[in-house]
């Protein structure tokens, strides 16, 4: 499984944008970049994913470097509810359909200050 | 409407006992998983099932036996519980681009 590297922790202020970086220098051409987050005492939840182009959804934006060796998850206006551990995960696009494993690293613990 | 549910939420038991954790999803997904999150918060896949068939088995001790009576349910039975089995166990189901996780079952072995 291709590895990702994330900062252990980051801090942000409420209502400010947050940029969470992820390095994945050994990414292969078929690997998708997925982001999940885990709120305290809850299961992980999907945030966003992408392959080559930048992506936006209601939760966040994903900016992918042109060489795909790094990506950044962008929360446009952090709220207290966004305090969580954020995981950047590479998923093999060749794995079969809906059956694939997610390999979680340590993630980034995001603290949001009021 | 709970998408992925697990019971029980908490489970405290003695070493050597046998216990089961149940999982149900109402999303109509074909694939379900069990993950384990240990005390250091590392989250690791244990098993995956697709349409009641075991697909992924990540070198988990054979004391752990998943069972899928139908594609909406994936239960985890653990024999001869050990102290090291203490962890939070998450069930999940998936469509192509997203896995949906349950709330977790915190297992404490005394």
CSV table of C-alpha atoms in Angstrom, one decimal:
chain,number,residue,atom,x,y,z
A,1,UNK,CA,0.0,0.0,0.0
A,2,UNK,CA,1.3,3.4,-0.9
A,3,UNK,CA,2.1,5.5,2.1
A,4,UNK,CA,1.0,9.0,3.0
A,5,UNK,CA,2.6,11.5,5.4
A,6,UNK,CA,0.6,14.0,7.3
A,7,UNK,CA,1.5,16.4,10.2
A,8,UNK,CA,0.6,15.0,13.5
A,9,UNK,CA,-1.5,18.0,14.5
A,10,UNK,CA,-2.7,21.4,13.3
A,11,UNK,CA,-4.6,24.2,14.9
A,12,UNK,CA,-7.1,26.7,13.5
A,13,UNK,CA,-9.4,29.4,14.6
A,14,UNK,CA,-13.2,29.2,14.1
A,15,UNK,CA,-14.5,30.6,10.8
A,16,UNK,CA,-11.0,30.6,9.3
A,17,UNK,CA,-9.9,28.4,6.4
A,18,UNK,CA,-7.8,25.3,7.1
A,19,UNK,CA,-5.4,23.7,4.8
A,20,UNK,CA,-4.5,20.1,5.7
A,21,UNK,CA,-1.5,18.8,3.7
A,22,UNK,CA,-0.7,15.3,2.7
A,23,UNK,CA,2.4,13.9,1.0
A,24,UNK,CA,2.2,10.7,-1.1
A,25,UNK,CA,5.4,10.7,-3.2
A,26,UNK,CA,5.0,7.0,-4.1
A,27,UNK,CA,1.5,7.3,-5.4
A,28,UNK,CA,0.8,5.1,-8.5
A,29,UNK,CA,-1.2,6.2,-11.5
A,30,UNK,CA,-4.3,4.3,-10.5
A,31,UNK,CA,-4.4,5.4,-6.8
A,32,UNK,CA,-7.3,7.6,-5.7
A,33,UNK,CA,-6.7,10.1,-2.9
A,34,UNK,CA,-9.3,9.8,-0.2
A,35,UNK,CA,-9.9,11.8,2.9
A,36,UNK,CA,-11.8,10.6,5.9
A,37,UNK,CA,-12.2,12.2,9.3
A,38,UNK,CA,-13.0,10.8,12.7
A,39,UNK,CA,-14.8,13.0,15.2
A,40,UNK,CA,-14.2,12.1,18.9
A,41,UNK,CA,-15.9,8.9,19.9
A,42,UNK,CA,-17.3,8.2,16.4
A,43,UNK,CA,-16.5,6.1,13.4
A,44,UNK,CA,-14.6,7.6,10.5
A,45,UNK,CA,-16.6,9.5,7.9
A,46,UNK,CA,-15.9,10.1,4.3
A,47,UNK,CA,-14.9,13.7,3.4
A,48,UNK,CA,-13.8,13.8,-0.2
A,49,UNK,CA,-11.8,11.9,-2.9
A,50,UNK,CA,-10.1,12.7,-6.1
A,51,UNK,CA,-7.8,11.3,-8.8
A,52,UNK,CA,-6.1,14.1,-10.7
A,53,UNK,CA,-8.4,17.1,-10.8
A,54,UNK,CA,-9.3,19.4,-7.9
A,55,UNK,CA,-12.6,18.5,-6.3
A,56,UNK,CA,-15.3,20.3,-4.3
A,57,UNK,CA,-18.2,19.1,-2.3
A,58,UNK,CA,-20.4,20.5,0.5
A,59,UNK,CA,-17.8,19.5,3.1
A,60,UNK,CA,-14.5,20.5,1.7
A,61,UNK,CA,-12.2,21.0,-1.3
A,62,UNK,CA,-9.4,18.8,-2.4
A,63,UNK,CA,-6.4,20.3,-4.2
A,64,UNK,CA,-4.2,17.8,-5.9
A,65,UNK,CA,-0.7,18.8,-7.1
A,66,UNK,CA,0.0,18.4,-10.8
A,67,UNK,CA,2.5,15.6,-10.2
A,68,UNK,CA,0.0,14.0,-7.7
A,69,UNK,CA,2.8,13.6,-5.1
A,70,UNK,CA,0.9,15.8,-2.6
A,71,UNK,CA,-2.6,17.0,-1.9
A,72,UNK,CA,-4.3,19.5,0.4
A,73,UNK,CA,-7.7,19.2,2.0
A,74,UNK,CA,-9.3,22.6,2.4
A,75,UNK,CA,-12.0,23.4,4.9
A,76,UNK,CA,-13.2,26.8,3.9
A,77,UNK,CA,-14.6,28.0,7.2
A,78,UNK,CA,-13.7,25.8,10.2
A,79,UNK,CA,-16.3,25.3,12.8
A,80,UNK,CA,-15.9,23.7,16.2
A,81,UNK,CA,-17.6,20.6,14.8
A,82,UNK,CA,-14.7,20.2,12.4
A,83,UNK,CA,-12.3,19.3,15.2
A,84,UNK,CA,-11.3,15.7,14.4
A,85,UNK,CA,-8.5,13.5,13.1
A,86,UNK,CA,-8.2,13.8,9.4
A,87,UNK,CA,-6.9,10.8,7.4
A,88,UNK,CA,-5.4,11.0,3.9
A,89,UNK,CA,-5.6,7.6,2.3
A,90,UNK,CA,-4.6,6.2,-1.1
A,91,UNK,CA,-7.0,3.7,-2.6
A,92,UNK,CA,-5.9,1.4,-5.4
A,93,UNK,CA,-8.2,2.1,-8.3
A,94,UNK,CA,-7.6,-1.4,-9.6
A,95,UNK,CA,-9.2,-3.0,-6.6
A,96,UNK,CA,-12.5,-4.5,-7.4
A,97,UNK,CA,-15.5,-2.2,-7.4
A,98,UNK,CA,-16.9,-1.6,-3.9
A,99,UNK,CA,-14.6,-4.1,-2.2
A,100,UNK,CA,-11.3,-2.4,-1.2
A,101,UNK,CA,-9.4,-1.8,2.0
A,102,UNK,CA,-8.6,1.5,3.5
A,103,UNK,CA,-5.2,1.7,5.1
A,104,UNK,CA,-5.3,4.4,7.8
A,105,UNK,CA,-2.2,6.2,9.0
A,106,UNK,CA,-1.9,8.3,12.1
A,107,UNK,CA,-3.8,11.2,10.5
A,108,UNK,CA,-3.7,14.9,11.5
A,109,UNK,CA,-5.5,16.0,14.7
A,110,UNK,CA,-7.2,19.3,13.9
A,111,UNK,CA,-8.0,21.5,16.9
A,112,UNK,CA,-10.4,24.4,16.2
A,113,UNK,CA,-10.2,27.3,18.7
A,114,UNK,CA,-13.3,29.4,19.3
B,1,UNK,CA,-32.3,6.3,10.0
B,2,UNK,CA,-29.1,4.7,11.1
B,3,UNK,CA,-27.1,3.6,8.0
B,4,UNK,CA,-24.7,1.2,9.8
B,5,UNK,CA,-25.5,0.1,13.3
B,6,UNK,CA,-23.6,-2.1,15.8
B,7,UNK,CA,-24.6,-3.8,19.0
B,8,UNK,CA,-23.5,-3.6,21.7
B,9,UNK,CA,-21.9,-0.2,22.0
B,10,UNK,CA,-19.9,-1.3,25.0
B,11,UNK,CA,-18.8,-4.8,26.0
B,12,UNK,CA,-16.9,-5.6,29.1
B,13,UNK,CA,-15.9,-9.2,29.7
B,14,UNK,CA,-13.3,-11.5,31.3
B,15,UNK,CA,-10.4,-13.1,29.6
B,16,UNK,CA,-11.2,-16.5,28.1
B,17,UNK,CA,-14.8,-15.7,27.4
B,18,UNK,CA,-16.5,-15.9,23.9
B,19,UNK,CA,-18.4,-12.8,22.7
B,20,UNK,CA,-20.1,-11.6,19.5
B,21,UNK,CA,-20.6,-8.1,18.0
B,22,UNK,CA,-23.4,-7.6,15.5
B,23,UNK,CA,-23.5,-5.2,12.6
B,24,UNK,CA,-26.3,-4.3,10.2
B,25,UNK,CA,-26.5,-1.9,7.3
B,26,UNK,CA,-29.6,-0.6,5.6
B,27,UNK,CA,-27.8,1.0,2.6
B,28,UNK,CA,-28.2,-1.9,0.3
B,29,UNK,CA,-24.4,-2.3,-0.1
B,30,UNK,CA,-22.9,-5.6,-1.2
B,31,UNK,CA,-19.6,-5.1,0.8
B,32,UNK,CA,-19.1,-5.0,4.5
B,33,UNK,CA,-16.0,-4.8,6.7
B,34,UNK,CA,-14.6,-5.1,10.2
B,35,UNK,CA,-11.9,-2.7,11.4
B,36,UNK,CA,-10.1,-2.6,14.7
B,37,UNK,CA,-8.9,0.6,16.4
B,38,UNK,CA,-6.4,-0.1,19.2
B,39,UNK,CA,-5.5,2.0,22.2
B,40,UNK,CA,-2.9,4.0,20.1
B,41,UNK,CA,-5.8,4.9,17.8
B,42,UNK,CA,-4.4,3.0,14.8
B,43,UNK,CA,-7.3,1.8,12.6
B,44,UNK,CA,-6.7,-1.5,10.8
B,45,UNK,CA,-8.9,-3.6,8.5
B,46,UNK,CA,-9.6,-7.1,9.7
B,47,UNK,CA,-12.1,-8.6,7.2
B,48,UNK,CA,-14.2,-7.7,4.3
B,49,UNK,CA,-17.2,-9.6,2.9
B,50,UNK,CA,-18.8,-9.2,-0.5
B,51,UNK,CA,-22.3,-10.6,-0.9
B,52,UNK,CA,-21.7,-13.0,2.1
B,53,UNK,CA,-18.4,-14.1,0.7
B,54,UNK,CA,-15.1,-13.5,2.6
B,55,UNK,CA,-12.8,-11.4,0.4
B,56,UNK,CA,-10.2,-9.8,2.7
B,57,UNK,CA,-8.7,-11.5,5.8
B,58,UNK,CA,-5.8,-9.5,7.2
B,59,UNK,CA,-3.9,-12.2,9.1
B,60,UNK,CA,-6.3,-12.0,12.0
B,61,UNK,CA,-6.0,-14.8,14.6
B,62,UNK,CA,-8.5,-17.5,14.0
B,63,UNK,CA,-10.1,-16.8,17.3
B,64,UNK,CA,-11.9,-14.1,15.3
B,65,UNK,CA,-14.6,-15.5,13.0
B,66,UNK,CA,-16.8,-13.2,11.0
B,67,UNK,CA,-20.2,-14.5,9.8
B,68,UNK,CA,-22.5,-13.0,7.2
B,69,UNK,CA,-26.0,-14.5,7.3
B,70,UNK,CA,-27.1,-12.1,4.5
B,71,UNK,CA,-25.5,-9.1,2.8
B,72,UNK,CA,-27.0,-6.7,5.2
B,73,UNK,CA,-25.4,-8.3,8.3
B,74,UNK,CA,-21.8,-9.0,9.3
B,75,UNK,CA,-21.2,-10.3,12.8
B,76,UNK,CA,-17.9,-10.8,14.5
B,77,UNK,CA,-17.5,-13.7,17.0
B,78,UNK,CA,-14.4,-13.8,19.2
B,79,UNK,CA,-13.3,-16.9,21.0
B,80,UNK,CA,-11.1,-17.1,24.1
B,81,UNK,CA,-10.8,-13.4,24.5
B,82,UNK,CA,-7.4,-12.0,25.4
B,83,UNK,CA,-6.3,-8.7,27.0
B,84,UNK,CA,-4.9,-7.6,23.7
B,85,UNK,CA,-8.3,-7.8,22.1
B,86,UNK,CA,-9.4,-4.7,24.0
B,87,UNK,CA,-10.1,-2.1,21.3
B,88,UNK,CA,-12.9,-0.3,19.5
B,89,UNK,CA,-14.3,-2.4,16.6
B,90,UNK,CA,-15.9,-0.7,13.7
B,91,UNK,CA,-18.2,-2.2,11.1
B,92,UNK,CA,-18.4,-0.5,7.7
B,93,UNK,CA,-20.1,-1.0,4.4
B,94,UNK,CA,-19.2,0.5,1.1
B,95,UNK,CA,-20.1,1.6,-2.3
B,96,UNK,CA,-17.5,2.3,-4.9
B,97,UNK,CA,-16.0,5.6,-3.6
B,98,UNK,CA,-17.2,5.7,0.0
B,99,UNK,CA,-17.1,3.6,3.1
B,100,UNK,CA,-19.8,4.1,5.8
B,101,UNK,CA,-18.7,3.3,9.3
B,102,UNK,CA,-20.8,2.3,12.3
B,103,UNK,CA,-20.5,4.0,15.7
B,104,UNK,CA,-18.1,1.4,17.0
B,105,UNK,CA,-18.2,-1.2,19.8
B,106,UNK,CA,-15.7,-0.6,22.7
B,107,UNK,CA,-14.6,-4.0,23.9
B,108,UNK,CA,-12.8,-4.2,27.2
B,109,UNK,CA,-11.2,-7.5,28.3
B,110,UNK,CA,-10.4,-7.8,32.0
